[in-house]
XYZ file of C-alpha atoms in Angstrom:
728
model
C 26.367 22.739 -23.569
C 25.578 21.152 -20.230
C 21.961 20.664 -21.287
C 23.106 19.040 -24.530
C 25.372 16.745 -22.520
C 22.439 15.832 -20.324
C 20.299 15.065 -23.353
C 23.031 12.941 -24.913
C 23.546 11.101 -21.644
C 19.806 10.463 -21.443
C 19.731 9.029 -24.973
C 22.685 6.783 -24.167
C 20.983 5.632 -20.982
C 17.785 4.780 -22.827
C 19.785 2.876 -25.439
C 21.585 0.996 -22.694
C 18.293 0.069 -21.013
C 16.840 -1.083 -24.336
C 19.837 -3.268 -25.054
C 20.180 -4.711 -21.546
C 18.772 -8.059 -20.547
C 15.683 -8.292 -18.379
C 15.527 -9.534 -14.800
C 14.410 -12.933 -16.124
C 16.153 -13.434 -19.483
C 15.073 -16.299 -21.711
C 15.243 -19.157 -20.948
C 13.829 -18.823 -17.440
C 13.881 -22.628 -16.981
C 11.717 -22.758 -13.868
C 9.722 -25.691 -12.567
C 6.260 -24.595 -11.525
C 4.898 -25.344 -8.046
C 2.498 -27.877 -9.602
C 2.119 -30.035 -12.700
C 4.509 -31.658 -15.169
C 6.794 -29.861 -17.604
C 9.240 -30.966 -20.287
C 12.598 -31.033 -18.510
C 14.641 -31.860 -21.611
C 13.496 -29.060 -23.917
C 15.754 -27.571 -26.573
C 15.627 -23.856 -25.787
C 17.589 -22.978 -28.926
C 14.712 -24.524 -30.872
C 12.295 -22.177 -29.087
C 14.490 -19.235 -30.076
C 14.363 -20.414 -33.685
C 10.562 -20.675 -33.519
C 10.391 -17.129 -32.147
C 12.667 -15.800 -34.877
C 10.480 -17.389 -37.543
C 7.286 -16.156 -35.869
C 8.585 -12.569 -35.726
C 9.723 -12.751 -39.323
C 6.280 -13.735 -40.546
C 3.815 -12.028 -38.213
C 5.448 -9.103 -36.415
C 5.411 -5.851 -38.337
C 7.738 -3.397 -36.623
C 6.761 -0.438 -38.839
C 3.303 -0.138 -37.256
C 3.591 -2.360 -34.179
C 1.276 -5.101 -35.443
C 1.052 -8.832 -35.213
C -0.591 -9.575 -38.560
C -3.944 -11.278 -38.071
C -5.980 -13.161 -38.803
C -4.078 -13.922 -42.038
C -3.074 -11.415 -44.783
C -1.180 -8.213 -44.182
C -3.837 -5.523 -43.771
C -5.087 -5.927 -40.202
C -4.423 -6.946 -36.644
C -6.653 -7.894 -33.724
C -6.377 -7.181 -30.017
C -5.912 -10.882 -29.306
C -2.787 -10.910 -31.516
C -1.355 -7.810 -29.848
C -1.929 -9.280 -26.374
C -0.382 -12.612 -27.369
C 2.602 -10.781 -28.823
C 3.049 -8.772 -25.632
C 2.965 -11.964 -23.569
C 5.450 -13.784 -25.822
C 7.873 -10.838 -25.982
C 7.935 -10.529 -22.170
C 9.114 -14.109 -21.743
C 11.478 -13.888 -24.720
C 12.894 -10.736 -23.072
C 12.305 -8.666 -26.209
C 11.456 -5.223 -24.844
C 11.562 -3.416 -28.186
C 8.797 -5.653 -29.543
C 6.807 -5.299 -26.321
C 6.980 -1.492 -26.385
C 5.922 -1.364 -30.019
C 2.945 -3.666 -29.474
C 1.863 -1.872 -26.312
C 1.939 1.413 -28.222
C -0.530 -0.122 -30.679
C -2.690 -1.238 -27.767
C -2.887 2.172 -26.105
C -3.282 3.958 -29.443
C -6.419 1.967 -30.210
C -7.982 1.806 -26.784
C -11.754 1.434 -26.413
C -11.575 3.613 -23.307
C -9.148 5.461 -21.064
C -6.628 2.947 -19.686
C -8.855 0.269 -21.138
C -9.040 -2.600 -23.564
C -8.176 -2.328 -27.241
C -10.727 -2.278 -30.054
C -10.856 -5.871 -31.207
C -9.725 -5.219 -34.798
C -7.887 -2.413 -36.594
C -6.797 -1.982 -40.185
C -8.961 -3.276 -43.018
C -12.479 -4.162 -41.851
C -11.841 -2.685 -38.434
C -14.183 -3.230 -35.506
C -14.967 -1.378 -32.287
C -15.441 -2.849 -28.840
C -13.123 -5.177 -26.979
C -12.560 -8.914 -26.852
C -12.301 -9.838 -23.185
C -9.674 -12.558 -23.557
C -7.311 -10.084 -25.203
C -7.856 -7.640 -22.342
C -7.106 -10.369 -19.796
C -3.855 -11.388 -21.538
C -2.677 -7.804 -22.061
C -3.130 -7.089 -18.347
C -1.202 -10.240 -17.496
C 1.587 -9.216 -19.877
C 1.839 -5.743 -18.320
C 2.218 -7.158 -14.805
C 4.891 -9.590 -16.018
C 6.656 -6.778 -17.919
C 6.893 -4.709 -14.726
C 8.986 -7.463 -13.169
C 10.885 -8.470 -16.301
C 12.205 -4.952 -16.943
C 11.870 -3.571 -13.414
C 9.486 -0.835 -14.618
C 6.833 0.345 -12.178
C 4.942 2.154 -14.955
C 3.966 -1.175 -16.460
C 2.575 -2.340 -13.117
C 0.595 0.874 -12.794
C -0.773 0.443 -16.324
C -1.618 -3.182 -15.561
C -3.578 -2.211 -12.452
C -5.486 0.432 -14.403
C -6.376 -2.092 -17.100
C -7.454 -4.633 -14.476
C -9.765 -2.032 -12.949
C -11.201 -1.205 -16.386
C -11.748 -4.892 -17.115
C -13.654 -5.380 -13.837
C -16.068 -2.617 -14.844
C -16.415 -3.440 -18.553
C -15.668 -7.122 -19.285
C -17.277 -8.605 -16.168
C -20.975 -8.421 -15.220
C -22.273 -9.937 -11.966
C -19.031 -11.964 -11.773
C -19.730 -13.454 -15.222
C -17.224 -13.173 -18.082
C -18.655 -11.141 -20.952
C -17.275 -11.714 -24.475
C -16.371 -8.011 -24.614
C -17.307 -4.610 -23.303
C -20.051 -4.082 -25.920
C -21.782 -7.479 -26.052
C -22.780 -10.432 -23.936
C -24.570 -12.978 -26.137
C -22.928 -16.125 -24.721
C -20.196 -17.641 -22.561
C -16.849 -18.452 -24.154
C -15.146 -21.164 -22.026
C -11.673 -20.240 -23.320
C -12.139 -16.761 -21.817
C -12.098 -18.341 -18.349
C -8.482 -17.307 -17.720
C -8.543 -18.251 -14.048
C -4.754 -17.946 -13.622
C -4.999 -14.355 -14.873
C -7.869 -13.681 -12.490
C -5.943 -15.009 -9.496
C -3.039 -12.758 -10.465
C -5.458 -9.801 -10.730
C -6.664 -10.587 -7.201
C -3.084 -10.656 -5.911
C -2.083 -7.471 -7.732
C -5.161 -5.263 -7.455
C -7.541 -6.873 -4.970
C -11.283 -6.673 -5.633
C -13.751 -9.489 -6.180
C -11.753 -11.658 -8.581
C -12.171 -14.686 -6.311
C -15.909 -14.494 -7.008
C -15.223 -14.218 -10.744
C -13.084 -17.377 -10.530
C -15.816 -19.236 -8.654
C -18.445 -18.239 -11.218
C -16.105 -19.159 -14.077
C -15.837 -22.740 -12.816
C -19.597 -22.941 -12.339
C -20.084 -22.003 -15.994
C -17.190 -24.165 -17.227
C -18.456 -27.263 -15.454
C -21.985 -26.697 -16.742
C -20.697 -26.440 -20.333
C -18.249 -29.372 -20.125
C -19.305 -32.587 -21.852
C -19.508 -35.505 -19.408
C -18.074 -38.075 -21.842
C -15.201 -36.216 -23.534
C -14.542 -33.288 -21.217
C -14.773 -30.997 -24.238
C -16.440 -27.593 -24.211
C -17.852 -25.638 -27.149
C -16.557 -22.390 -28.594
C -19.688 -20.705 -27.266
C -22.131 -21.788 -24.607
C -25.640 -20.524 -23.858
C -25.842 -18.633 -20.573
C -29.075 -20.312 -19.507
C -29.056 -23.862 -20.893
C -25.254 -24.100 -21.061
C -25.652 -25.913 -24.382
C -23.373 -25.233 -27.371
C -24.535 -22.351 -29.581
C -23.401 -20.062 -32.388
C -22.991 -16.351 -31.624
C -22.210 -13.239 -33.633
C -18.574 -13.538 -32.467
C -18.174 -17.199 -33.484
C -15.059 -17.874 -35.579
C -16.295 -21.230 -36.859
C -19.602 -21.668 -38.675
C -20.060 -24.987 -36.897
C -21.050 -25.707 -33.318
C -18.514 -27.643 -31.299
C -14.948 -27.767 -30.016
C -13.098 -25.567 -32.474
C -10.438 -22.840 -32.520
C -11.717 -20.867 -29.528
C -12.492 -23.834 -27.290
C -9.142 -25.507 -28.067
C -7.457 -23.005 -25.737
C -9.481 -23.951 -22.661
C -7.323 -26.879 -21.399
C -4.268 -24.613 -21.799
C -5.957 -21.994 -19.595
C -6.673 -24.671 -16.990
C -3.111 -26.032 -17.233
C -1.731 -22.590 -16.459
C -4.020 -22.200 -13.427
C -2.809 -25.523 -12.067
C 0.840 -24.873 -12.916
C 0.941 -21.523 -11.120
C -1.574 -21.905 -8.310
C -2.326 -25.612 -7.897
C -5.956 -24.839 -8.701
C -7.721 -28.159 -8.075
C -10.833 -27.101 -10.023
C -8.652 -26.487 -13.070
C -7.021 -29.880 -12.526
C -10.428 -31.562 -12.269
C -11.486 -29.952 -15.560
C -8.369 -31.265 -17.298
C -8.738 -34.697 -15.736
C -12.082 -35.118 -17.503
C -10.424 -34.155 -20.781
C -7.488 -36.540 -20.284
C -9.742 -39.515 -19.472
C -11.092 -39.246 -23.030
C -8.085 -37.730 -24.794
C -5.430 -40.413 -24.257
C -7.419 -43.509 -25.295
C -9.077 -41.577 -28.135
C -6.011 -39.968 -29.733
C -3.043 -41.948 -28.251
C -0.595 -39.124 -29.055
C -0.834 -35.405 -29.721
C -0.467 -36.175 -33.438
C -3.775 -38.017 -33.214
C -5.702 -34.922 -32.128
C -8.045 -33.713 -34.845
C -8.395 -30.013 -35.597
C -12.030 -29.864 -34.586
C -14.811 -31.891 -32.946
C -18.377 -31.225 -34.043
C -21.279 -31.178 -31.599
C -24.169 -33.148 -33.078
C -26.992 -35.139 -31.553
C -25.999 -34.105 -28.058
C -22.446 -35.468 -28.402
C -19.011 -34.523 -29.754
C -17.730 -36.307 -32.865
C -14.512 -35.981 -34.840
C -14.984 -33.470 -37.663
C -14.011 -35.384 -40.795
C -14.308 -32.445 -43.183
C -11.246 -31.847 -45.356
C -10.470 -28.526 -43.688
C -10.259 -30.203 -40.276
C -8.315 -33.415 -40.909
C -4.806 -32.209 -40.072
C -2.393 -31.797 -37.170
C -2.289 -28.292 -35.711
C -0.512 -26.635 -32.801
C -3.848 -25.064 -31.848
C -5.466 -28.396 -31.029
C -2.580 -30.783 -30.333
C -1.061 -28.230 -27.966
C -4.256 -26.784 -26.511
C -5.852 -30.149 -25.741
C -2.583 -31.913 -25.034
C -1.581 -29.516 -22.282
C -4.406 -30.966 -20.207
C -2.072 -33.894 -19.485
C 0.359 -31.584 -17.676
C -2.120 -31.352 -14.794
C -2.317 -35.126 -14.254
C 0.207 -37.077 -12.193
C 0.474 -40.379 -14.051
C 3.050 -42.100 -16.219
C 0.555 -42.298 -19.086
C -0.144 -38.554 -18.956
C 3.558 -37.736 -18.706
C 4.277 -39.873 -21.774
C 1.496 -38.129 -23.683
C 2.850 -34.713 -22.695
C 6.106 -35.724 -24.359
C 4.204 -36.181 -27.624
C 2.708 -32.703 -27.202
C 6.211 -31.252 -27.036
C 7.172 -33.338 -30.075
C 4.338 -31.876 -32.160
C 5.026 -28.313 -31.016
C 8.708 -28.782 -31.819
C 7.979 -30.108 -35.320
C 5.268 -27.575 -36.237
C 6.667 -24.225 -37.315
C 5.380 -20.883 -38.476
C 5.378 -19.894 -42.115
C 8.445 -17.844 -43.018
C 6.220 -15.030 -44.320
C 2.597 -14.014 -43.976
C 1.904 -13.521 -47.668
C 0.778 -16.835 -49.175
C 1.127 -18.710 -45.870
C -0.454 -22.143 -45.987
C -1.338 -21.895 -49.661
C 1.192 -24.414 -50.977
C 4.059 -22.167 -51.925
C 4.716 -21.081 -48.330
C 4.784 -24.019 -45.906
C 4.115 -23.713 -42.203
C 1.413 -22.668 -39.767
C -0.673 -19.533 -40.060
C -0.906 -16.704 -37.535
C -3.189 -18.375 -34.986
C -1.586 -21.828 -34.595
C 1.944 -20.378 -34.997
C 1.289 -17.873 -32.202
C -0.264 -20.449 -29.886
C 2.697 -22.716 -30.707
C 4.995 -20.135 -29.114
C 2.836 -19.703 -26.009
C 2.362 -23.443 -25.516
C 6.084 -24.113 -25.960
C 7.010 -21.459 -23.418
C 4.519 -22.772 -20.865
C 5.243 -26.497 -21.178
C 9.023 -26.039 -20.998
C 9.067 -24.005 -17.778
C 9.521 -20.680 -19.552
C 6.309 -18.942 -18.528
C 6.627 -18.599 -14.737
C 4.729 -16.102 -12.592
C 7.313 -13.328 -12.510
C 5.170 -11.295 -10.114
C 5.620 -13.905 -7.390
C 8.236 -16.606 -7.989
C 7.678 -18.356 -4.647
C 7.620 -22.086 -5.317
C 9.154 -21.705 -8.781
C 12.512 -23.479 -8.830
C 15.283 -23.091 -11.435
C 16.453 -26.174 -13.305
C 18.805 -27.037 -16.129
C 17.262 -28.879 -19.098
C 18.671 -32.390 -19.247
C 18.598 -33.985 -22.732
C 19.201 -37.410 -21.156
C 15.658 -37.267 -19.721
C 14.151 -37.233 -23.200
C 12.287 -40.432 -24.171
C 14.502 -42.687 -26.233
C 14.766 -46.243 -27.485
C 16.173 -48.788 -25.073
C 17.988 -52.100 -25.211
C 15.848 -55.138 -24.532
C 16.220 -57.168 -21.363
C 17.337 -60.752 -21.712
C 19.488 -62.460 -24.317
C 18.945 -61.379 -27.902
C 18.440 -64.410 -30.134
C 19.952 -64.609 -33.583
C 18.285 -65.968 -36.672
C 18.843 -69.718 -36.737
C 18.640 -70.107 -32.962
C 16.978 -73.439 -32.155
C 15.149 -72.181 -29.076
C 11.353 -72.291 -29.118
C 9.905 -68.901 -30.053
C 6.738 -67.037 -29.036
C 3.743 -69.388 -28.971
C 5.381 -71.779 -31.394
C 5.881 -68.998 -33.977
C 9.486 -68.796 -35.179
C 9.483 -66.613 -38.256
C 9.841 -63.169 -36.663
C 11.667 -60.174 -38.090
C 12.357 -56.534 -37.274
C 12.249 -53.766 -39.879
C 12.650 -50.013 -40.093
C 13.168 -47.448 -42.812
C 16.635 -46.381 -43.927
C 15.540 -42.958 -45.143
C 17.721 -40.910 -42.809
C 14.727 -39.037 -41.347
C 15.259 -39.859 -37.689
C 14.052 -43.455 -37.419
C 15.901 -45.673 -34.912
C 15.157 -49.108 -33.539
C 16.372 -51.848 -31.211
C 16.867 -54.476 -32.522
C 18.169 -53.282 -35.863
C 16.263 -53.796 -39.087
C 16.738 -57.314 -40.421
C 17.445 -58.811 -37.003
C 15.328 -61.161 -34.946
C 13.165 -59.391 -32.329
C 13.228 -62.472 -30.063
C 14.769 -62.349 -26.578
C 15.199 -65.067 -23.933
C 14.380 -63.746 -20.464
C 15.981 -64.884 -17.205
C 13.117 -67.304 -16.508
C 13.763 -69.007 -19.847
C 10.652 -67.653 -21.576
C 10.894 -66.099 -25.031
C 9.382 -62.733 -25.968
C 9.252 -60.631 -29.129
C 10.344 -57.117 -28.332
C 11.144 -53.821 -30.027
C 11.868 -50.255 -28.978
C 11.300 -47.810 -31.825
C 11.472 -44.127 -32.693
C 10.254 -42.908 -36.059
C 10.830 -39.584 -37.739
C 7.992 -37.215 -38.691
C 5.859 -37.864 -41.720
C 6.264 -35.287 -44.501
C 3.612 -32.666 -45.174
C 1.733 -33.911 -48.246
C 1.614 -31.653 -51.276
C 0.697 -32.628 -54.799
C 3.991 -31.246 -56.115
C 6.044 -33.239 -53.585
C 4.072 -36.385 -54.351
C 4.603 -36.039 -58.102
C 8.309 -35.378 -57.568
C 8.662 -38.482 -55.408
C 9.957 -36.450 -52.477
C 7.635 -37.857 -49.822
C 9.486 -40.142 -47.410
C 7.307 -41.964 -44.897
C 8.892 -43.475 -41.765
C 8.290 -47.032 -40.625
C 9.458 -49.317 -37.833
C 8.030 -52.496 -36.406
C 8.209 -56.238 -35.972
C 6.331 -58.938 -37.847
C 5.656 -62.655 -37.681
C 5.130 -64.508 -40.958
C 2.970 -67.550 -41.668
C 3.587 -70.284 -44.228
C 2.809 -69.780 -47.899
C 0.211 -71.998 -49.531
C 0.543 -73.091 -53.152
C -0.243 -69.897 -55.066
C -0.764 -71.708 -58.336
C -3.292 -73.987 -56.726
C -5.685 -71.444 -55.206
C -4.359 -68.117 -56.517
C -3.497 -66.934 -53.032
C -0.595 -67.041 -50.630
C -0.770 -67.152 -46.888
C -3.184 -69.096 -44.714
C -6.955 -69.279 -44.766
C -8.321 -68.503 -41.291
C -11.787 -69.691 -42.259
C -10.511 -73.086 -43.397
C -8.414 -73.447 -40.253
C -11.391 -72.518 -38.071
C -9.633 -69.498 -36.531
C -12.143 -67.077 -35.010
C -9.997 -65.078 -32.587
C -6.430 -63.860 -32.061
C -5.309 -63.459 -28.449
C -2.195 -61.361 -27.885
C -0.468 -61.046 -24.519
C 1.762 -57.982 -24.475
C 2.811 -54.826 -22.711
C 3.138 -51.669 -24.792
C 3.737 -47.946 -24.665
C 3.270 -45.354 -27.349
C 1.141 -45.501 -30.513
C 1.474 -49.177 -31.493
C -0.743 -50.494 -34.280
C -1.281 -54.226 -34.887
C -2.001 -54.933 -38.553
C -3.156 -58.024 -40.464
C -0.693 -58.728 -43.269
C -2.308 -60.177 -46.359
C -1.530 -60.805 -49.993
C -4.328 -58.686 -51.479
C -2.799 -55.393 -50.375
C 0.573 -56.717 -51.544
C -0.936 -57.389 -54.939
C -2.497 -53.928 -55.068
C 0.873 -52.408 -54.240
C 2.519 -54.301 -57.070
C -0.186 -53.068 -59.450
C 0.383 -49.485 -58.211
C -3.221 -49.185 -57.064
C -3.566 -45.783 -55.418
C -3.680 -45.790 -51.603
C -3.876 -49.561 -51.397
C -0.340 -50.804 -50.902
C 1.949 -51.075 -47.881
C 0.345 -49.566 -44.816
C -3.209 -50.131 -46.037
C -3.598 -53.409 -44.158
C -6.469 -53.436 -41.646
C -5.228 -52.909 -38.114
C -6.015 -51.614 -34.654
C -4.165 -49.441 -32.157
C -3.145 -51.377 -29.071
C -4.073 -50.045 -25.641
C -0.974 -49.262 -23.598
C -0.223 -51.392 -20.554
C 2.765 -51.382 -18.198
C 2.147 -55.065 -17.372
C 1.466 -58.039 -19.618
C -2.168 -57.977 -20.655
C -4.060 -60.536 -22.784
C -6.396 -58.997 -25.381
C -8.661 -61.079 -27.618
C -9.543 -59.765 -31.083
C -12.578 -61.059 -32.967
C -11.688 -61.905 -36.575
C -15.290 -61.915 -37.791
C -15.325 -59.816 -41.008
C -16.485 -56.240 -40.525
C -16.508 -53.824 -43.454
C -12.883 -53.462 -44.600
C -11.516 -55.455 -41.702
C -12.688 -57.341 -38.638
C -14.762 -56.823 -35.503
C -11.697 -56.569 -33.296
C -12.841 -55.264 -29.931
C -16.029 -53.747 -31.314
C -17.653 -50.548 -30.051
C -15.630 -48.367 -32.395
C -12.431 -50.386 -31.924
C -12.553 -52.497 -35.058
C -9.558 -53.852 -36.961
C -9.891 -51.575 -39.947
C -7.964 -49.707 -42.612
C -6.511 -46.274 -41.916
C -8.554 -43.178 -42.711
C -6.369 -42.098 -45.623
C -6.766 -45.386 -47.514
C -9.157 -45.271 -50.462
C -12.230 -47.421 -49.769
C -12.630 -47.960 -53.523
C -9.559 -50.196 -53.672
C -9.557 -51.733 -50.207
C -10.434 -55.449 -49.813
C -13.211 -56.441 -47.441
C -12.536 -58.472 -44.332
C -14.045 -61.617 -45.805
C -11.594 -61.533 -48.707
C -8.606 -61.029 -46.438
C -9.509 -64.033 -44.282
C -8.465 -66.372 -47.101
C -4.962 -64.991 -47.565
C -3.466 -63.859 -44.276
C 0.317 -64.029 -44.345
C 1.191 -62.723 -40.877
C 0.878 -60.008 -38.268
C 2.882 -56.861 -37.665
C 3.161 -54.356 -34.858
C 4.467 -50.909 -35.765
C 4.747 -47.463 -34.237
C 2.560 -44.861 -35.963
C 2.801 -41.147 -35.178
C 2.379 -38.412 -37.774
C 4.914 -36.042 -36.219
C 7.349 -38.732 -35.171
C 7.458 -40.517 -31.872
C 8.360 -43.514 -29.791
C 6.778 -46.867 -29.196
C 7.779 -49.980 -27.325
C 6.235 -53.422 -27.083
C 6.984 -56.808 -25.615
C 4.878 -59.766 -26.763
C 4.839 -62.919 -24.650
C 2.111 -64.846 -26.484
C 0.160 -64.832 -29.749
C -2.564 -67.468 -29.755
C -5.047 -68.423 -32.464
C -8.401 -69.622 -31.177
C -11.408 -71.358 -32.683
C -15.046 -70.386 -32.137
C -14.946 -72.043 -28.686
C -11.763 -70.091 -27.899
C -9.685 -73.260 -27.883
C -6.126 -72.894 -29.164
C -5.352 -73.854 -32.761
C -1.960 -75.525 -33.177
C 0.431 -72.835 -34.539
C 2.036 -75.489 -36.749
C -1.030 -75.097 -38.977
C 0.003 -71.499 -39.602
C 3.771 -71.906 -39.740
C 4.193 -75.370 -41.206
C 7.291 -75.671 -39.017
C 7.175 -79.217 -37.736
C 9.983 -80.379 -35.468
C 11.301 -83.304 -37.465
C 14.871 -84.438 -38.043
C 17.531 -81.794 -38.544
C 15.266 -78.873 -39.542
C 12.703 -76.684 -37.787
C 11.268 -74.709 -40.661
C 13.975 -72.188 -41.504
C 15.952 -73.025 -38.370
C 18.579 -75.746 -38.540
C 19.881 -77.874 -35.703
C 23.229 -79.618 -35.658
C 21.827 -83.171 -35.830
C 18.667 -85.183 -35.275
C 17.581 -85.226 -31.606
C 19.473 -87.943 -29.751
C 16.936 -88.029 -26.904
C 13.299 -89.069 -26.866
C 10.225 -87.685 -25.102
C 6.892 -89.393 -24.441
C 3.784 -88.412 -22.537
C 2.559 -90.396 -19.559
C -0.588 -88.688 -18.334
C 0.452 -85.201 -17.166
C 4.118 -86.202 -17.121
C 6.840 -85.998 -19.753
C 9.349 -88.846 -19.755
C 12.720 -87.710 -21.183
C 15.098 -90.514 -22.118
C 18.531 -90.812 -23.707
C 19.614 -87.255 -22.924
C 23.219 -86.411 -22.170
C 23.878 -85.751 -18.488
C 25.338 -82.317 -17.752
C 23.313 -80.511 -20.445
C 20.898 -77.683 -19.695
C 17.276 -78.536 -20.482
C 14.102 -76.440 -20.835
C 10.451 -77.394 -21.312
C 8.159 -74.862 -23.038
C 4.448 -74.731 -23.755
C 3.258 -73.480 -27.139
C 2.877 -69.973 -25.783
C 6.625 -69.881 -25.341
C 6.497 -69.980 -21.537
C 9.092 -72.050 -19.693
C 7.461 -74.857 -17.649
C 10.634 -76.375 -16.231
C 14.379 -76.203 -16.681
C 17.745 -76.828 -15.137
C 20.788 -79.123 -15.338
C 20.379 -82.799 -16.262
C 21.981 -84.957 -13.581
C 21.502 -88.172 -15.612
C 20.144 -89.281 -18.992
C 16.529 -89.731 -17.871
C 14.109 -87.212 -16.345
C 10.390 -86.868 -15.518
C 8.740 -83.433 -15.781
C 5.199 -82.601 -14.620
C 3.114 -80.384 -16.948
C 0.021 -78.384 -15.917
C -2.399 -79.315 -18.706
C -2.975 -81.104 -21.990
C -1.431 -79.586 -25.109
C 1.772 -79.426 -27.101
C 5.152 -79.010 -25.435
C 8.686 -78.574 -26.690
C 11.677 -79.967 -24.866
C 15.137 -78.565 -25.536
C 18.302 -80.285 -24.357
C 21.426 -78.368 -25.289
C 20.981 -77.432 -28.961
C 18.514 -80.242 -29.669
C 14.733 -79.977 -29.602
C 11.846 -82.418 -29.572
C 8.081 -82.083 -29.429
C 5.406 -84.058 -27.619
C 1.606 -83.886 -27.331
C -0.107 -84.423 -23.982
C -3.731 -85.590 -24.311
């Protein structure tokens, strides 16, 4: 009876331990000693992602994480990932079940797991899985205060040193060594192994960086899936997942590995690796949504893989590459990291493994869905070094720190305001979708985006957040369920007589306009597009992929200060030369070339310009424009009146009405403006045609002389009245 009582007590104790929380329950919410994290993360969202991931990929009956797809196999990589995720999610039942699978399929006593079991099984280990399983065991020992896990971790580390490492080099597995896999350079794991078990792991780390640096492309910072041991050039091996040579599913994990090494240990070599990546990544992709799911190595260089199976947004690549920005201390990198979190938040696992990604079951497959969990945990401060938490500081996520739209500085101008606008262009408008999919904007759709700053100058400004674009499916398209977000500002030109020349808008060629110079400061993925009547006409005719959004455009480089950029409007393919060198003003990739007008055609019917935020998974953009100038071949300014038709005559300025005809006069006398007949006591301002205030103040009497810096057109405003004068 006593023995039975003891047994029952033991069962109850085990049940209590199983049900109890770990020493570091989720969310851990710890800032790492180094690097940037997302301090406003929604941890309930991460729980939801985990629930969905378990539902689809974790099979409790046999302790598997289903991989690579189907339901008949698992791989050691998947088991190790699952162990790591379950430690930080404080899910000991899942961890125990997965670890049982690991030990039951070991390639050696206390060793790594055979790389694949189930249908089409395979013997021998995959080193990266061994490295992650050892890491998970060490973390589990601290999470659940279980010394047996630490002992098992040390034994596995010892086995790894003898089987997965040769002369300090990282083998692909214990049974082969036909190339170097850069994503196996888990230098954070190796540093932990050194701290936990001693040995020569410092030498392994040193050799890993020697091989990584030799394989890293000097222009992009990318590395291949597999690299030749001798030449350090990209190669295919028997273990290659992709049939192509380049930066694919294996290599995508490398910046994440480096981010972790910098996060935990401040590893400057890992930071340097990621810095090379970031120097190319941000200007090339602009946001994490712009990361392609593969970059092919051809002709000694990396190029975007435009094959149909690679042109999509994936957690594997947007997260893996994007995490490189966490190692860089700059505002630009921090902003980009926010877009990484946005993509990871929006991308979700399929709800079930069967049929995943085949149309009927939406979501990400095993590999990207699993990496989504790991990346989310790491970037939100929920993957700390539990073995040694020195330098890791608790924090509380603060939603107010999340990027958001902001009110514009200065006085917001209403439609009908008589103040001079940006560069003599009055007809500005703001627009955004009303689809209820998360789009917000300041100013509101339908309002003027013009603001008067404290110095009297006028700018066009907008702060925008758009919702995520829908996942395209043929069924959704046919059902009319696809809702695409939009937000931006636009300036419109005058309309020519359509009946006369069968076009509306202005003809840049006739006007002699060769360049557009825009002075602006921007953040986020802002695209400037050339509005024209041909794409409007195609939209009306329901021409496929040739309506709204198909206008040629170019993404604007971000700048925290006002920066003047000159775009060449010489026709180039389906657009214009723009900045050249791969930065042409051109149509978007998804637009059908069969129906798109060429640049030369568009030149004759340009109706305006627009600036809009574009981000496939939703995001923020902000811009302030201080000048938009149209230049001839000699880069001399073309009078904006030729584009707007808004002469300042009598009581009307284009669409903008004044109370009465100007009661004062202005004439030019050399570089001086002589103002006469004005009412004393009124406020006056003098603007150039770029909208910049030249002079202003209170009129003390009815006459005033104002010096101007150069020849050109100027606008003088006294009270609510305006007048224009040309200085020659």
